Each structure stands twice: as structure tokens, then as C-alpha cells.
PDB file of C-alpha atoms in Angstrom:
ATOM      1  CA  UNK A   1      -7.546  94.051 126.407  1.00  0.00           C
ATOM      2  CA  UNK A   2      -9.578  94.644 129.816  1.00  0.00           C
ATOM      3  CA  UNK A   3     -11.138  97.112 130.284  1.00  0.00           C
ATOM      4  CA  UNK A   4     -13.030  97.084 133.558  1.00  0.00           C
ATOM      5  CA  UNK A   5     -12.006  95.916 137.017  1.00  0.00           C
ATOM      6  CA  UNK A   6     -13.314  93.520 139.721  1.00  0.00           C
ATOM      7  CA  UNK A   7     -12.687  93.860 143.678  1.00  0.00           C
ATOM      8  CA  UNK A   8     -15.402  93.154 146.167  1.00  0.00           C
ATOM      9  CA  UNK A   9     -18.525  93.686 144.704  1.00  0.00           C
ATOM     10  CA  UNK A  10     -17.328  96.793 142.861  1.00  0.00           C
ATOM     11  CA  UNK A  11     -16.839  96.912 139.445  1.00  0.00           C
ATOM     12  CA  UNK A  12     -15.058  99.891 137.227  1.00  0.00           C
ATOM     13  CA  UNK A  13     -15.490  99.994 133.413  1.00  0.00           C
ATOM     14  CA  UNK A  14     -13.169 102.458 131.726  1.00  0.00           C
ATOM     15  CA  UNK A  15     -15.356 103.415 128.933  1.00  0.00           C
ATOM     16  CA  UNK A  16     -13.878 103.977 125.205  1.00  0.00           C
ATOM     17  CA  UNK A  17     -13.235 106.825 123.756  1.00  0.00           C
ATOM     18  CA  UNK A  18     -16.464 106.716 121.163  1.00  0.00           C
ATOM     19  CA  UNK A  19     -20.030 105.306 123.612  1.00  0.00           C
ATOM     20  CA  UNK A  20     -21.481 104.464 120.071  1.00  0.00           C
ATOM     21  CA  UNK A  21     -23.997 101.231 119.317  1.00  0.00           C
ATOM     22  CA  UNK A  22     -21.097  99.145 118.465  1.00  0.00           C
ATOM     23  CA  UNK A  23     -19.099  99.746 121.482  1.00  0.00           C
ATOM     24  CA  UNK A  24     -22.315  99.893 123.972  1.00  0.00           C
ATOM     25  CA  UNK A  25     -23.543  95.873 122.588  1.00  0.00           C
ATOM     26  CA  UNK A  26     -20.012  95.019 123.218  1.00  0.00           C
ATOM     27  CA  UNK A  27     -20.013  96.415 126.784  1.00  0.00           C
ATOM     28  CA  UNK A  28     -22.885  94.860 127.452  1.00  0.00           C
ATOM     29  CA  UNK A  29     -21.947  90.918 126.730  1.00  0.00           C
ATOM     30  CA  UNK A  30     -18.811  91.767 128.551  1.00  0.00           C
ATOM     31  CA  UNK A  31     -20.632  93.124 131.542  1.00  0.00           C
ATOM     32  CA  UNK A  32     -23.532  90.462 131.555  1.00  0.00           C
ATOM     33  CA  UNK A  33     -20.608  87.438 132.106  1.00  0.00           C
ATOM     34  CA  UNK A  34     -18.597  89.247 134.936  1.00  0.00           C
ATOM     35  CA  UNK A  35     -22.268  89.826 136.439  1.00  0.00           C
ATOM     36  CA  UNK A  36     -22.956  86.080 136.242  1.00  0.00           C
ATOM     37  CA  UNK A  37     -19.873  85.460 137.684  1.00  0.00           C
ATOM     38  CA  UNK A  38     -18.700  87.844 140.498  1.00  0.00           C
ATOM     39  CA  UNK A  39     -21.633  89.720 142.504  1.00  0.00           C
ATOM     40  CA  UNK A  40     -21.188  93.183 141.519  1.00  0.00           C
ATOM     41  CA  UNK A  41     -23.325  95.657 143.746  1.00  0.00           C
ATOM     42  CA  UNK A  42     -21.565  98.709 142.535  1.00  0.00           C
ATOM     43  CA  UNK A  43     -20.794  99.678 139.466  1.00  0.00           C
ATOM     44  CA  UNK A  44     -18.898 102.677 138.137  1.00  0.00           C
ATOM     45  CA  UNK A  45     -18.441 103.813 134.748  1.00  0.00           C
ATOM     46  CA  UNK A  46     -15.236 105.751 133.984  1.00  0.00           C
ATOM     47  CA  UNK A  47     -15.397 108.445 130.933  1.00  0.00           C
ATOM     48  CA  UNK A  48     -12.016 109.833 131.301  1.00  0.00           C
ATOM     49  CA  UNK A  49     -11.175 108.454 127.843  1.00  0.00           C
ATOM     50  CA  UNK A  50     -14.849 109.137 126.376  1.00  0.00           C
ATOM     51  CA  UNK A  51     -15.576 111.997 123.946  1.00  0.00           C
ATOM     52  CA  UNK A  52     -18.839 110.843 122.152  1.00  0.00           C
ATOM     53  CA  UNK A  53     -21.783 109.384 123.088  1.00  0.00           C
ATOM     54  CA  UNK A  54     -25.278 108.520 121.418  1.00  0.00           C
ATOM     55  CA  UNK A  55     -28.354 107.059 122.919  1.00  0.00           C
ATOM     56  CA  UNK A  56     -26.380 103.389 123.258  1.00  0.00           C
ATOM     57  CA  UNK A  57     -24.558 104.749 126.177  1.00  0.00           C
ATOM     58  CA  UNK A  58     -27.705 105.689 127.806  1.00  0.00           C
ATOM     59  CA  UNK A  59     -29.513 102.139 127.256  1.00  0.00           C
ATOM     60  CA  UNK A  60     -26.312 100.867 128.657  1.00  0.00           C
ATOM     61  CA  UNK A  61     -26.339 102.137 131.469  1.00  0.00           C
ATOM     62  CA  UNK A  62     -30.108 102.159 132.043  1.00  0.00           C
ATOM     63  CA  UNK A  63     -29.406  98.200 131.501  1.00  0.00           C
ATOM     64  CA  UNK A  64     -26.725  98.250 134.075  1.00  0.00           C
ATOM     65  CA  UNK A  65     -28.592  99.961 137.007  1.00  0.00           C
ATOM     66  CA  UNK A  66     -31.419  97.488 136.710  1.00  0.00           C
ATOM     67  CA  UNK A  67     -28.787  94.650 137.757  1.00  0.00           C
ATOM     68  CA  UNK A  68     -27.220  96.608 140.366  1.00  0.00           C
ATOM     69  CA  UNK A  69     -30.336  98.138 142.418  1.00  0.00           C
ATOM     70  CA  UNK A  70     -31.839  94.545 142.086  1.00  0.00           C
ATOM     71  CA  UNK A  71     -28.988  93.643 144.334  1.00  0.00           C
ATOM     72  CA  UNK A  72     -29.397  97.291 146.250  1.00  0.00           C
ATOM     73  CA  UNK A  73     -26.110  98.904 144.680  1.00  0.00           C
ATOM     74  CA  UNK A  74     -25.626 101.653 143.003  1.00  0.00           C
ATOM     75  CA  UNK A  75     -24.173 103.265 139.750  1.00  0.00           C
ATOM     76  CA  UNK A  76     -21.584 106.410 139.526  1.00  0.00           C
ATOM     77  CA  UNK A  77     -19.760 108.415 136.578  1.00  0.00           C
ATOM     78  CA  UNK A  78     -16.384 109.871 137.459  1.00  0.00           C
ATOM     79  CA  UNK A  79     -14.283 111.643 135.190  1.00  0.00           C
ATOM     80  CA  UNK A  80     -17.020 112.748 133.214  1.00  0.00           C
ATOM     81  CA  UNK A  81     -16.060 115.510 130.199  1.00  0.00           C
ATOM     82  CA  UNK A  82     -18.685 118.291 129.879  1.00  0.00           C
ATOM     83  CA  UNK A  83     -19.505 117.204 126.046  1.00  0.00           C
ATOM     84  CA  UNK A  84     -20.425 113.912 128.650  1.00  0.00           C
ATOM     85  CA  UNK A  85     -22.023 115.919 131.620  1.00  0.00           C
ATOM     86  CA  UNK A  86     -24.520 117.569 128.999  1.00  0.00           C
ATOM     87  CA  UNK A  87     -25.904 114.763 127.554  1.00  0.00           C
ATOM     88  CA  UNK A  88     -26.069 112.685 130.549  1.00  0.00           C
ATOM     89  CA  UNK A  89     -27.878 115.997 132.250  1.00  0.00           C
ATOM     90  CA  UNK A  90     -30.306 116.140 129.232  1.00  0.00           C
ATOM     91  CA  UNK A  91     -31.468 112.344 129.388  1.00  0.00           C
ATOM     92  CA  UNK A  92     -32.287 112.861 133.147  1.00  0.00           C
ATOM     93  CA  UNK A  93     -29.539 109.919 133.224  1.00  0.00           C
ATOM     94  CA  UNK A  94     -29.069 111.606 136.983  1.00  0.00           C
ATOM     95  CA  UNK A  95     -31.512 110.565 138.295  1.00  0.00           C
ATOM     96  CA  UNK A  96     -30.392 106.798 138.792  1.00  0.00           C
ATOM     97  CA  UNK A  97     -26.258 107.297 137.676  1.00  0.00           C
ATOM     98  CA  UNK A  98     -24.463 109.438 140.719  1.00  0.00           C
ATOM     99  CA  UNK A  99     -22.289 111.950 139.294  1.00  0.00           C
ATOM    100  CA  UNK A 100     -18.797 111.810 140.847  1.00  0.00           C
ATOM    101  CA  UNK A 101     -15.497 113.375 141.028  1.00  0.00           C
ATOM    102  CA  UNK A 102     -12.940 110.449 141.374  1.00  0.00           C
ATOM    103  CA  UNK A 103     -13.586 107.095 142.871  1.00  0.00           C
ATOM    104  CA  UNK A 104     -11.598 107.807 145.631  1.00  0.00           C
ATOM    105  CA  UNK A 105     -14.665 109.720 146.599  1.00  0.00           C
ATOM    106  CA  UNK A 106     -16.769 106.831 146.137  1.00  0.00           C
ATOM    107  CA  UNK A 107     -15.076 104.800 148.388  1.00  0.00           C
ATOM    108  CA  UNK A 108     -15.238 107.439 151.067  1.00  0.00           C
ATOM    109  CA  UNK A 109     -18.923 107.128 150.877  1.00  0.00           C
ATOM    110  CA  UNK A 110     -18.633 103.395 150.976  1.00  0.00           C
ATOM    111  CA  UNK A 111     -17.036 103.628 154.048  1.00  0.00           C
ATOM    112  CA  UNK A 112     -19.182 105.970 155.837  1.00  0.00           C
ATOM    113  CA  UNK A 113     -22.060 103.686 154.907  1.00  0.00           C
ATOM    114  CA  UNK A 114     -20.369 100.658 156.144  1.00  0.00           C
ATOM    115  CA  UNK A 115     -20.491  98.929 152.990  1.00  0.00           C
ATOM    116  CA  UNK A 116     -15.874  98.579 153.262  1.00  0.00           C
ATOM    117  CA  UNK A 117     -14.545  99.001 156.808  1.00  0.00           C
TER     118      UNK A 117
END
């Protein structure tokens, strides 16, 4: 089962329902061989599905943003549940991960910065 996709430069990873250790190391490998293959400059994590979350979801993405603002991208939440929002506010996750409502709204702001035309 897939559970990300691909298009120019962009990648979206629908995240599971449980962000735990397990699920994290395998999101991870995944991750690391689509970034050695495709160059991925955005990346956006989807937690529509996700419920729970530990400290592995923060490493994640921690691990994430370093590939993508090496390349000067950028990483964004959508869909994020407030049992999410709280503990993403509380690791000061914000501060690198953009916070938004769809990706439809992302895109918009791709556009106005000239990144799709």
C-alpha cells in the first residue's frame, strides 16, 4: 500500500492513524528512497487519518525538514486534529513545519511564489 505521493518536487505522505516509533522508522526508509530518487523540495505531511503521536513523529519530521531546506523547500501539516495541533504546538514543531488548512492552499502559495505557474 502507498501511502505518499510524488508530482514535481512535491511530495504528500498521508500519515497513519497511530505516529508511534514503529510507524515513524518505517516512514523514514520509505521517505529516504523516494528522496534518493525524485528531488522532493516540498514536503507535506497529511494527519487526516492520525490520532496519536509520540516523540517519533517529531524526530520524523525534524529528519525530514533537514532534507528539504537543504534543497530550500519547505515542510507543511494539513488536516491536522487538535489532539495533533497540541502536541505539535508544545514541541515548538512550528517553528520549521507550516501549519496548513488543505493543500489546495499550499499550492496557492506555490503559485504566488512562482515555484508552479
Amino acid at each position: 500500500m502507498k501511502n505518499y505521493d510524488v508530482s514535481n518536487g512535491v511530495m504528500i505522505y498521508y500519515l497513519p492513524k497511530e505516529l508511534d516509533h514503529y510507524a515513524a522508522e518505517k516512514i523514514k526508509k520509505r521517505s529516504d528512497s523516494v528522496f534518493k530518487e525524485e528531488n522532493i523540495k516540498f514536503l507535506i505531511f497529511d494527519f487526516q487519518d492520525t490520532s496519536f503521536m509520540d516523540s517519533s513523529g517529531i524526530g520524523l519530521i525534524t529528519g525530514r525538514f533537514r532534507k528539504v531546506h537543504d534543497k530550500g523547500g519547505c515542510v507543511y501539516a494539513i488536516n491536522v486534529r487538535p489532539e495533533i495541533d497540541k502536541i505539535l504546538k508544545m514541541s515548538g514543531i512550528y517553528r520549521i513545519l507550516f501549519k496548513k488548512e488543505n493543500k489546495e492552499e499550499i499550492i496557492s502559495e506555490m503559485i504566488e511564489g512562482g515555484y508552479y505557474e
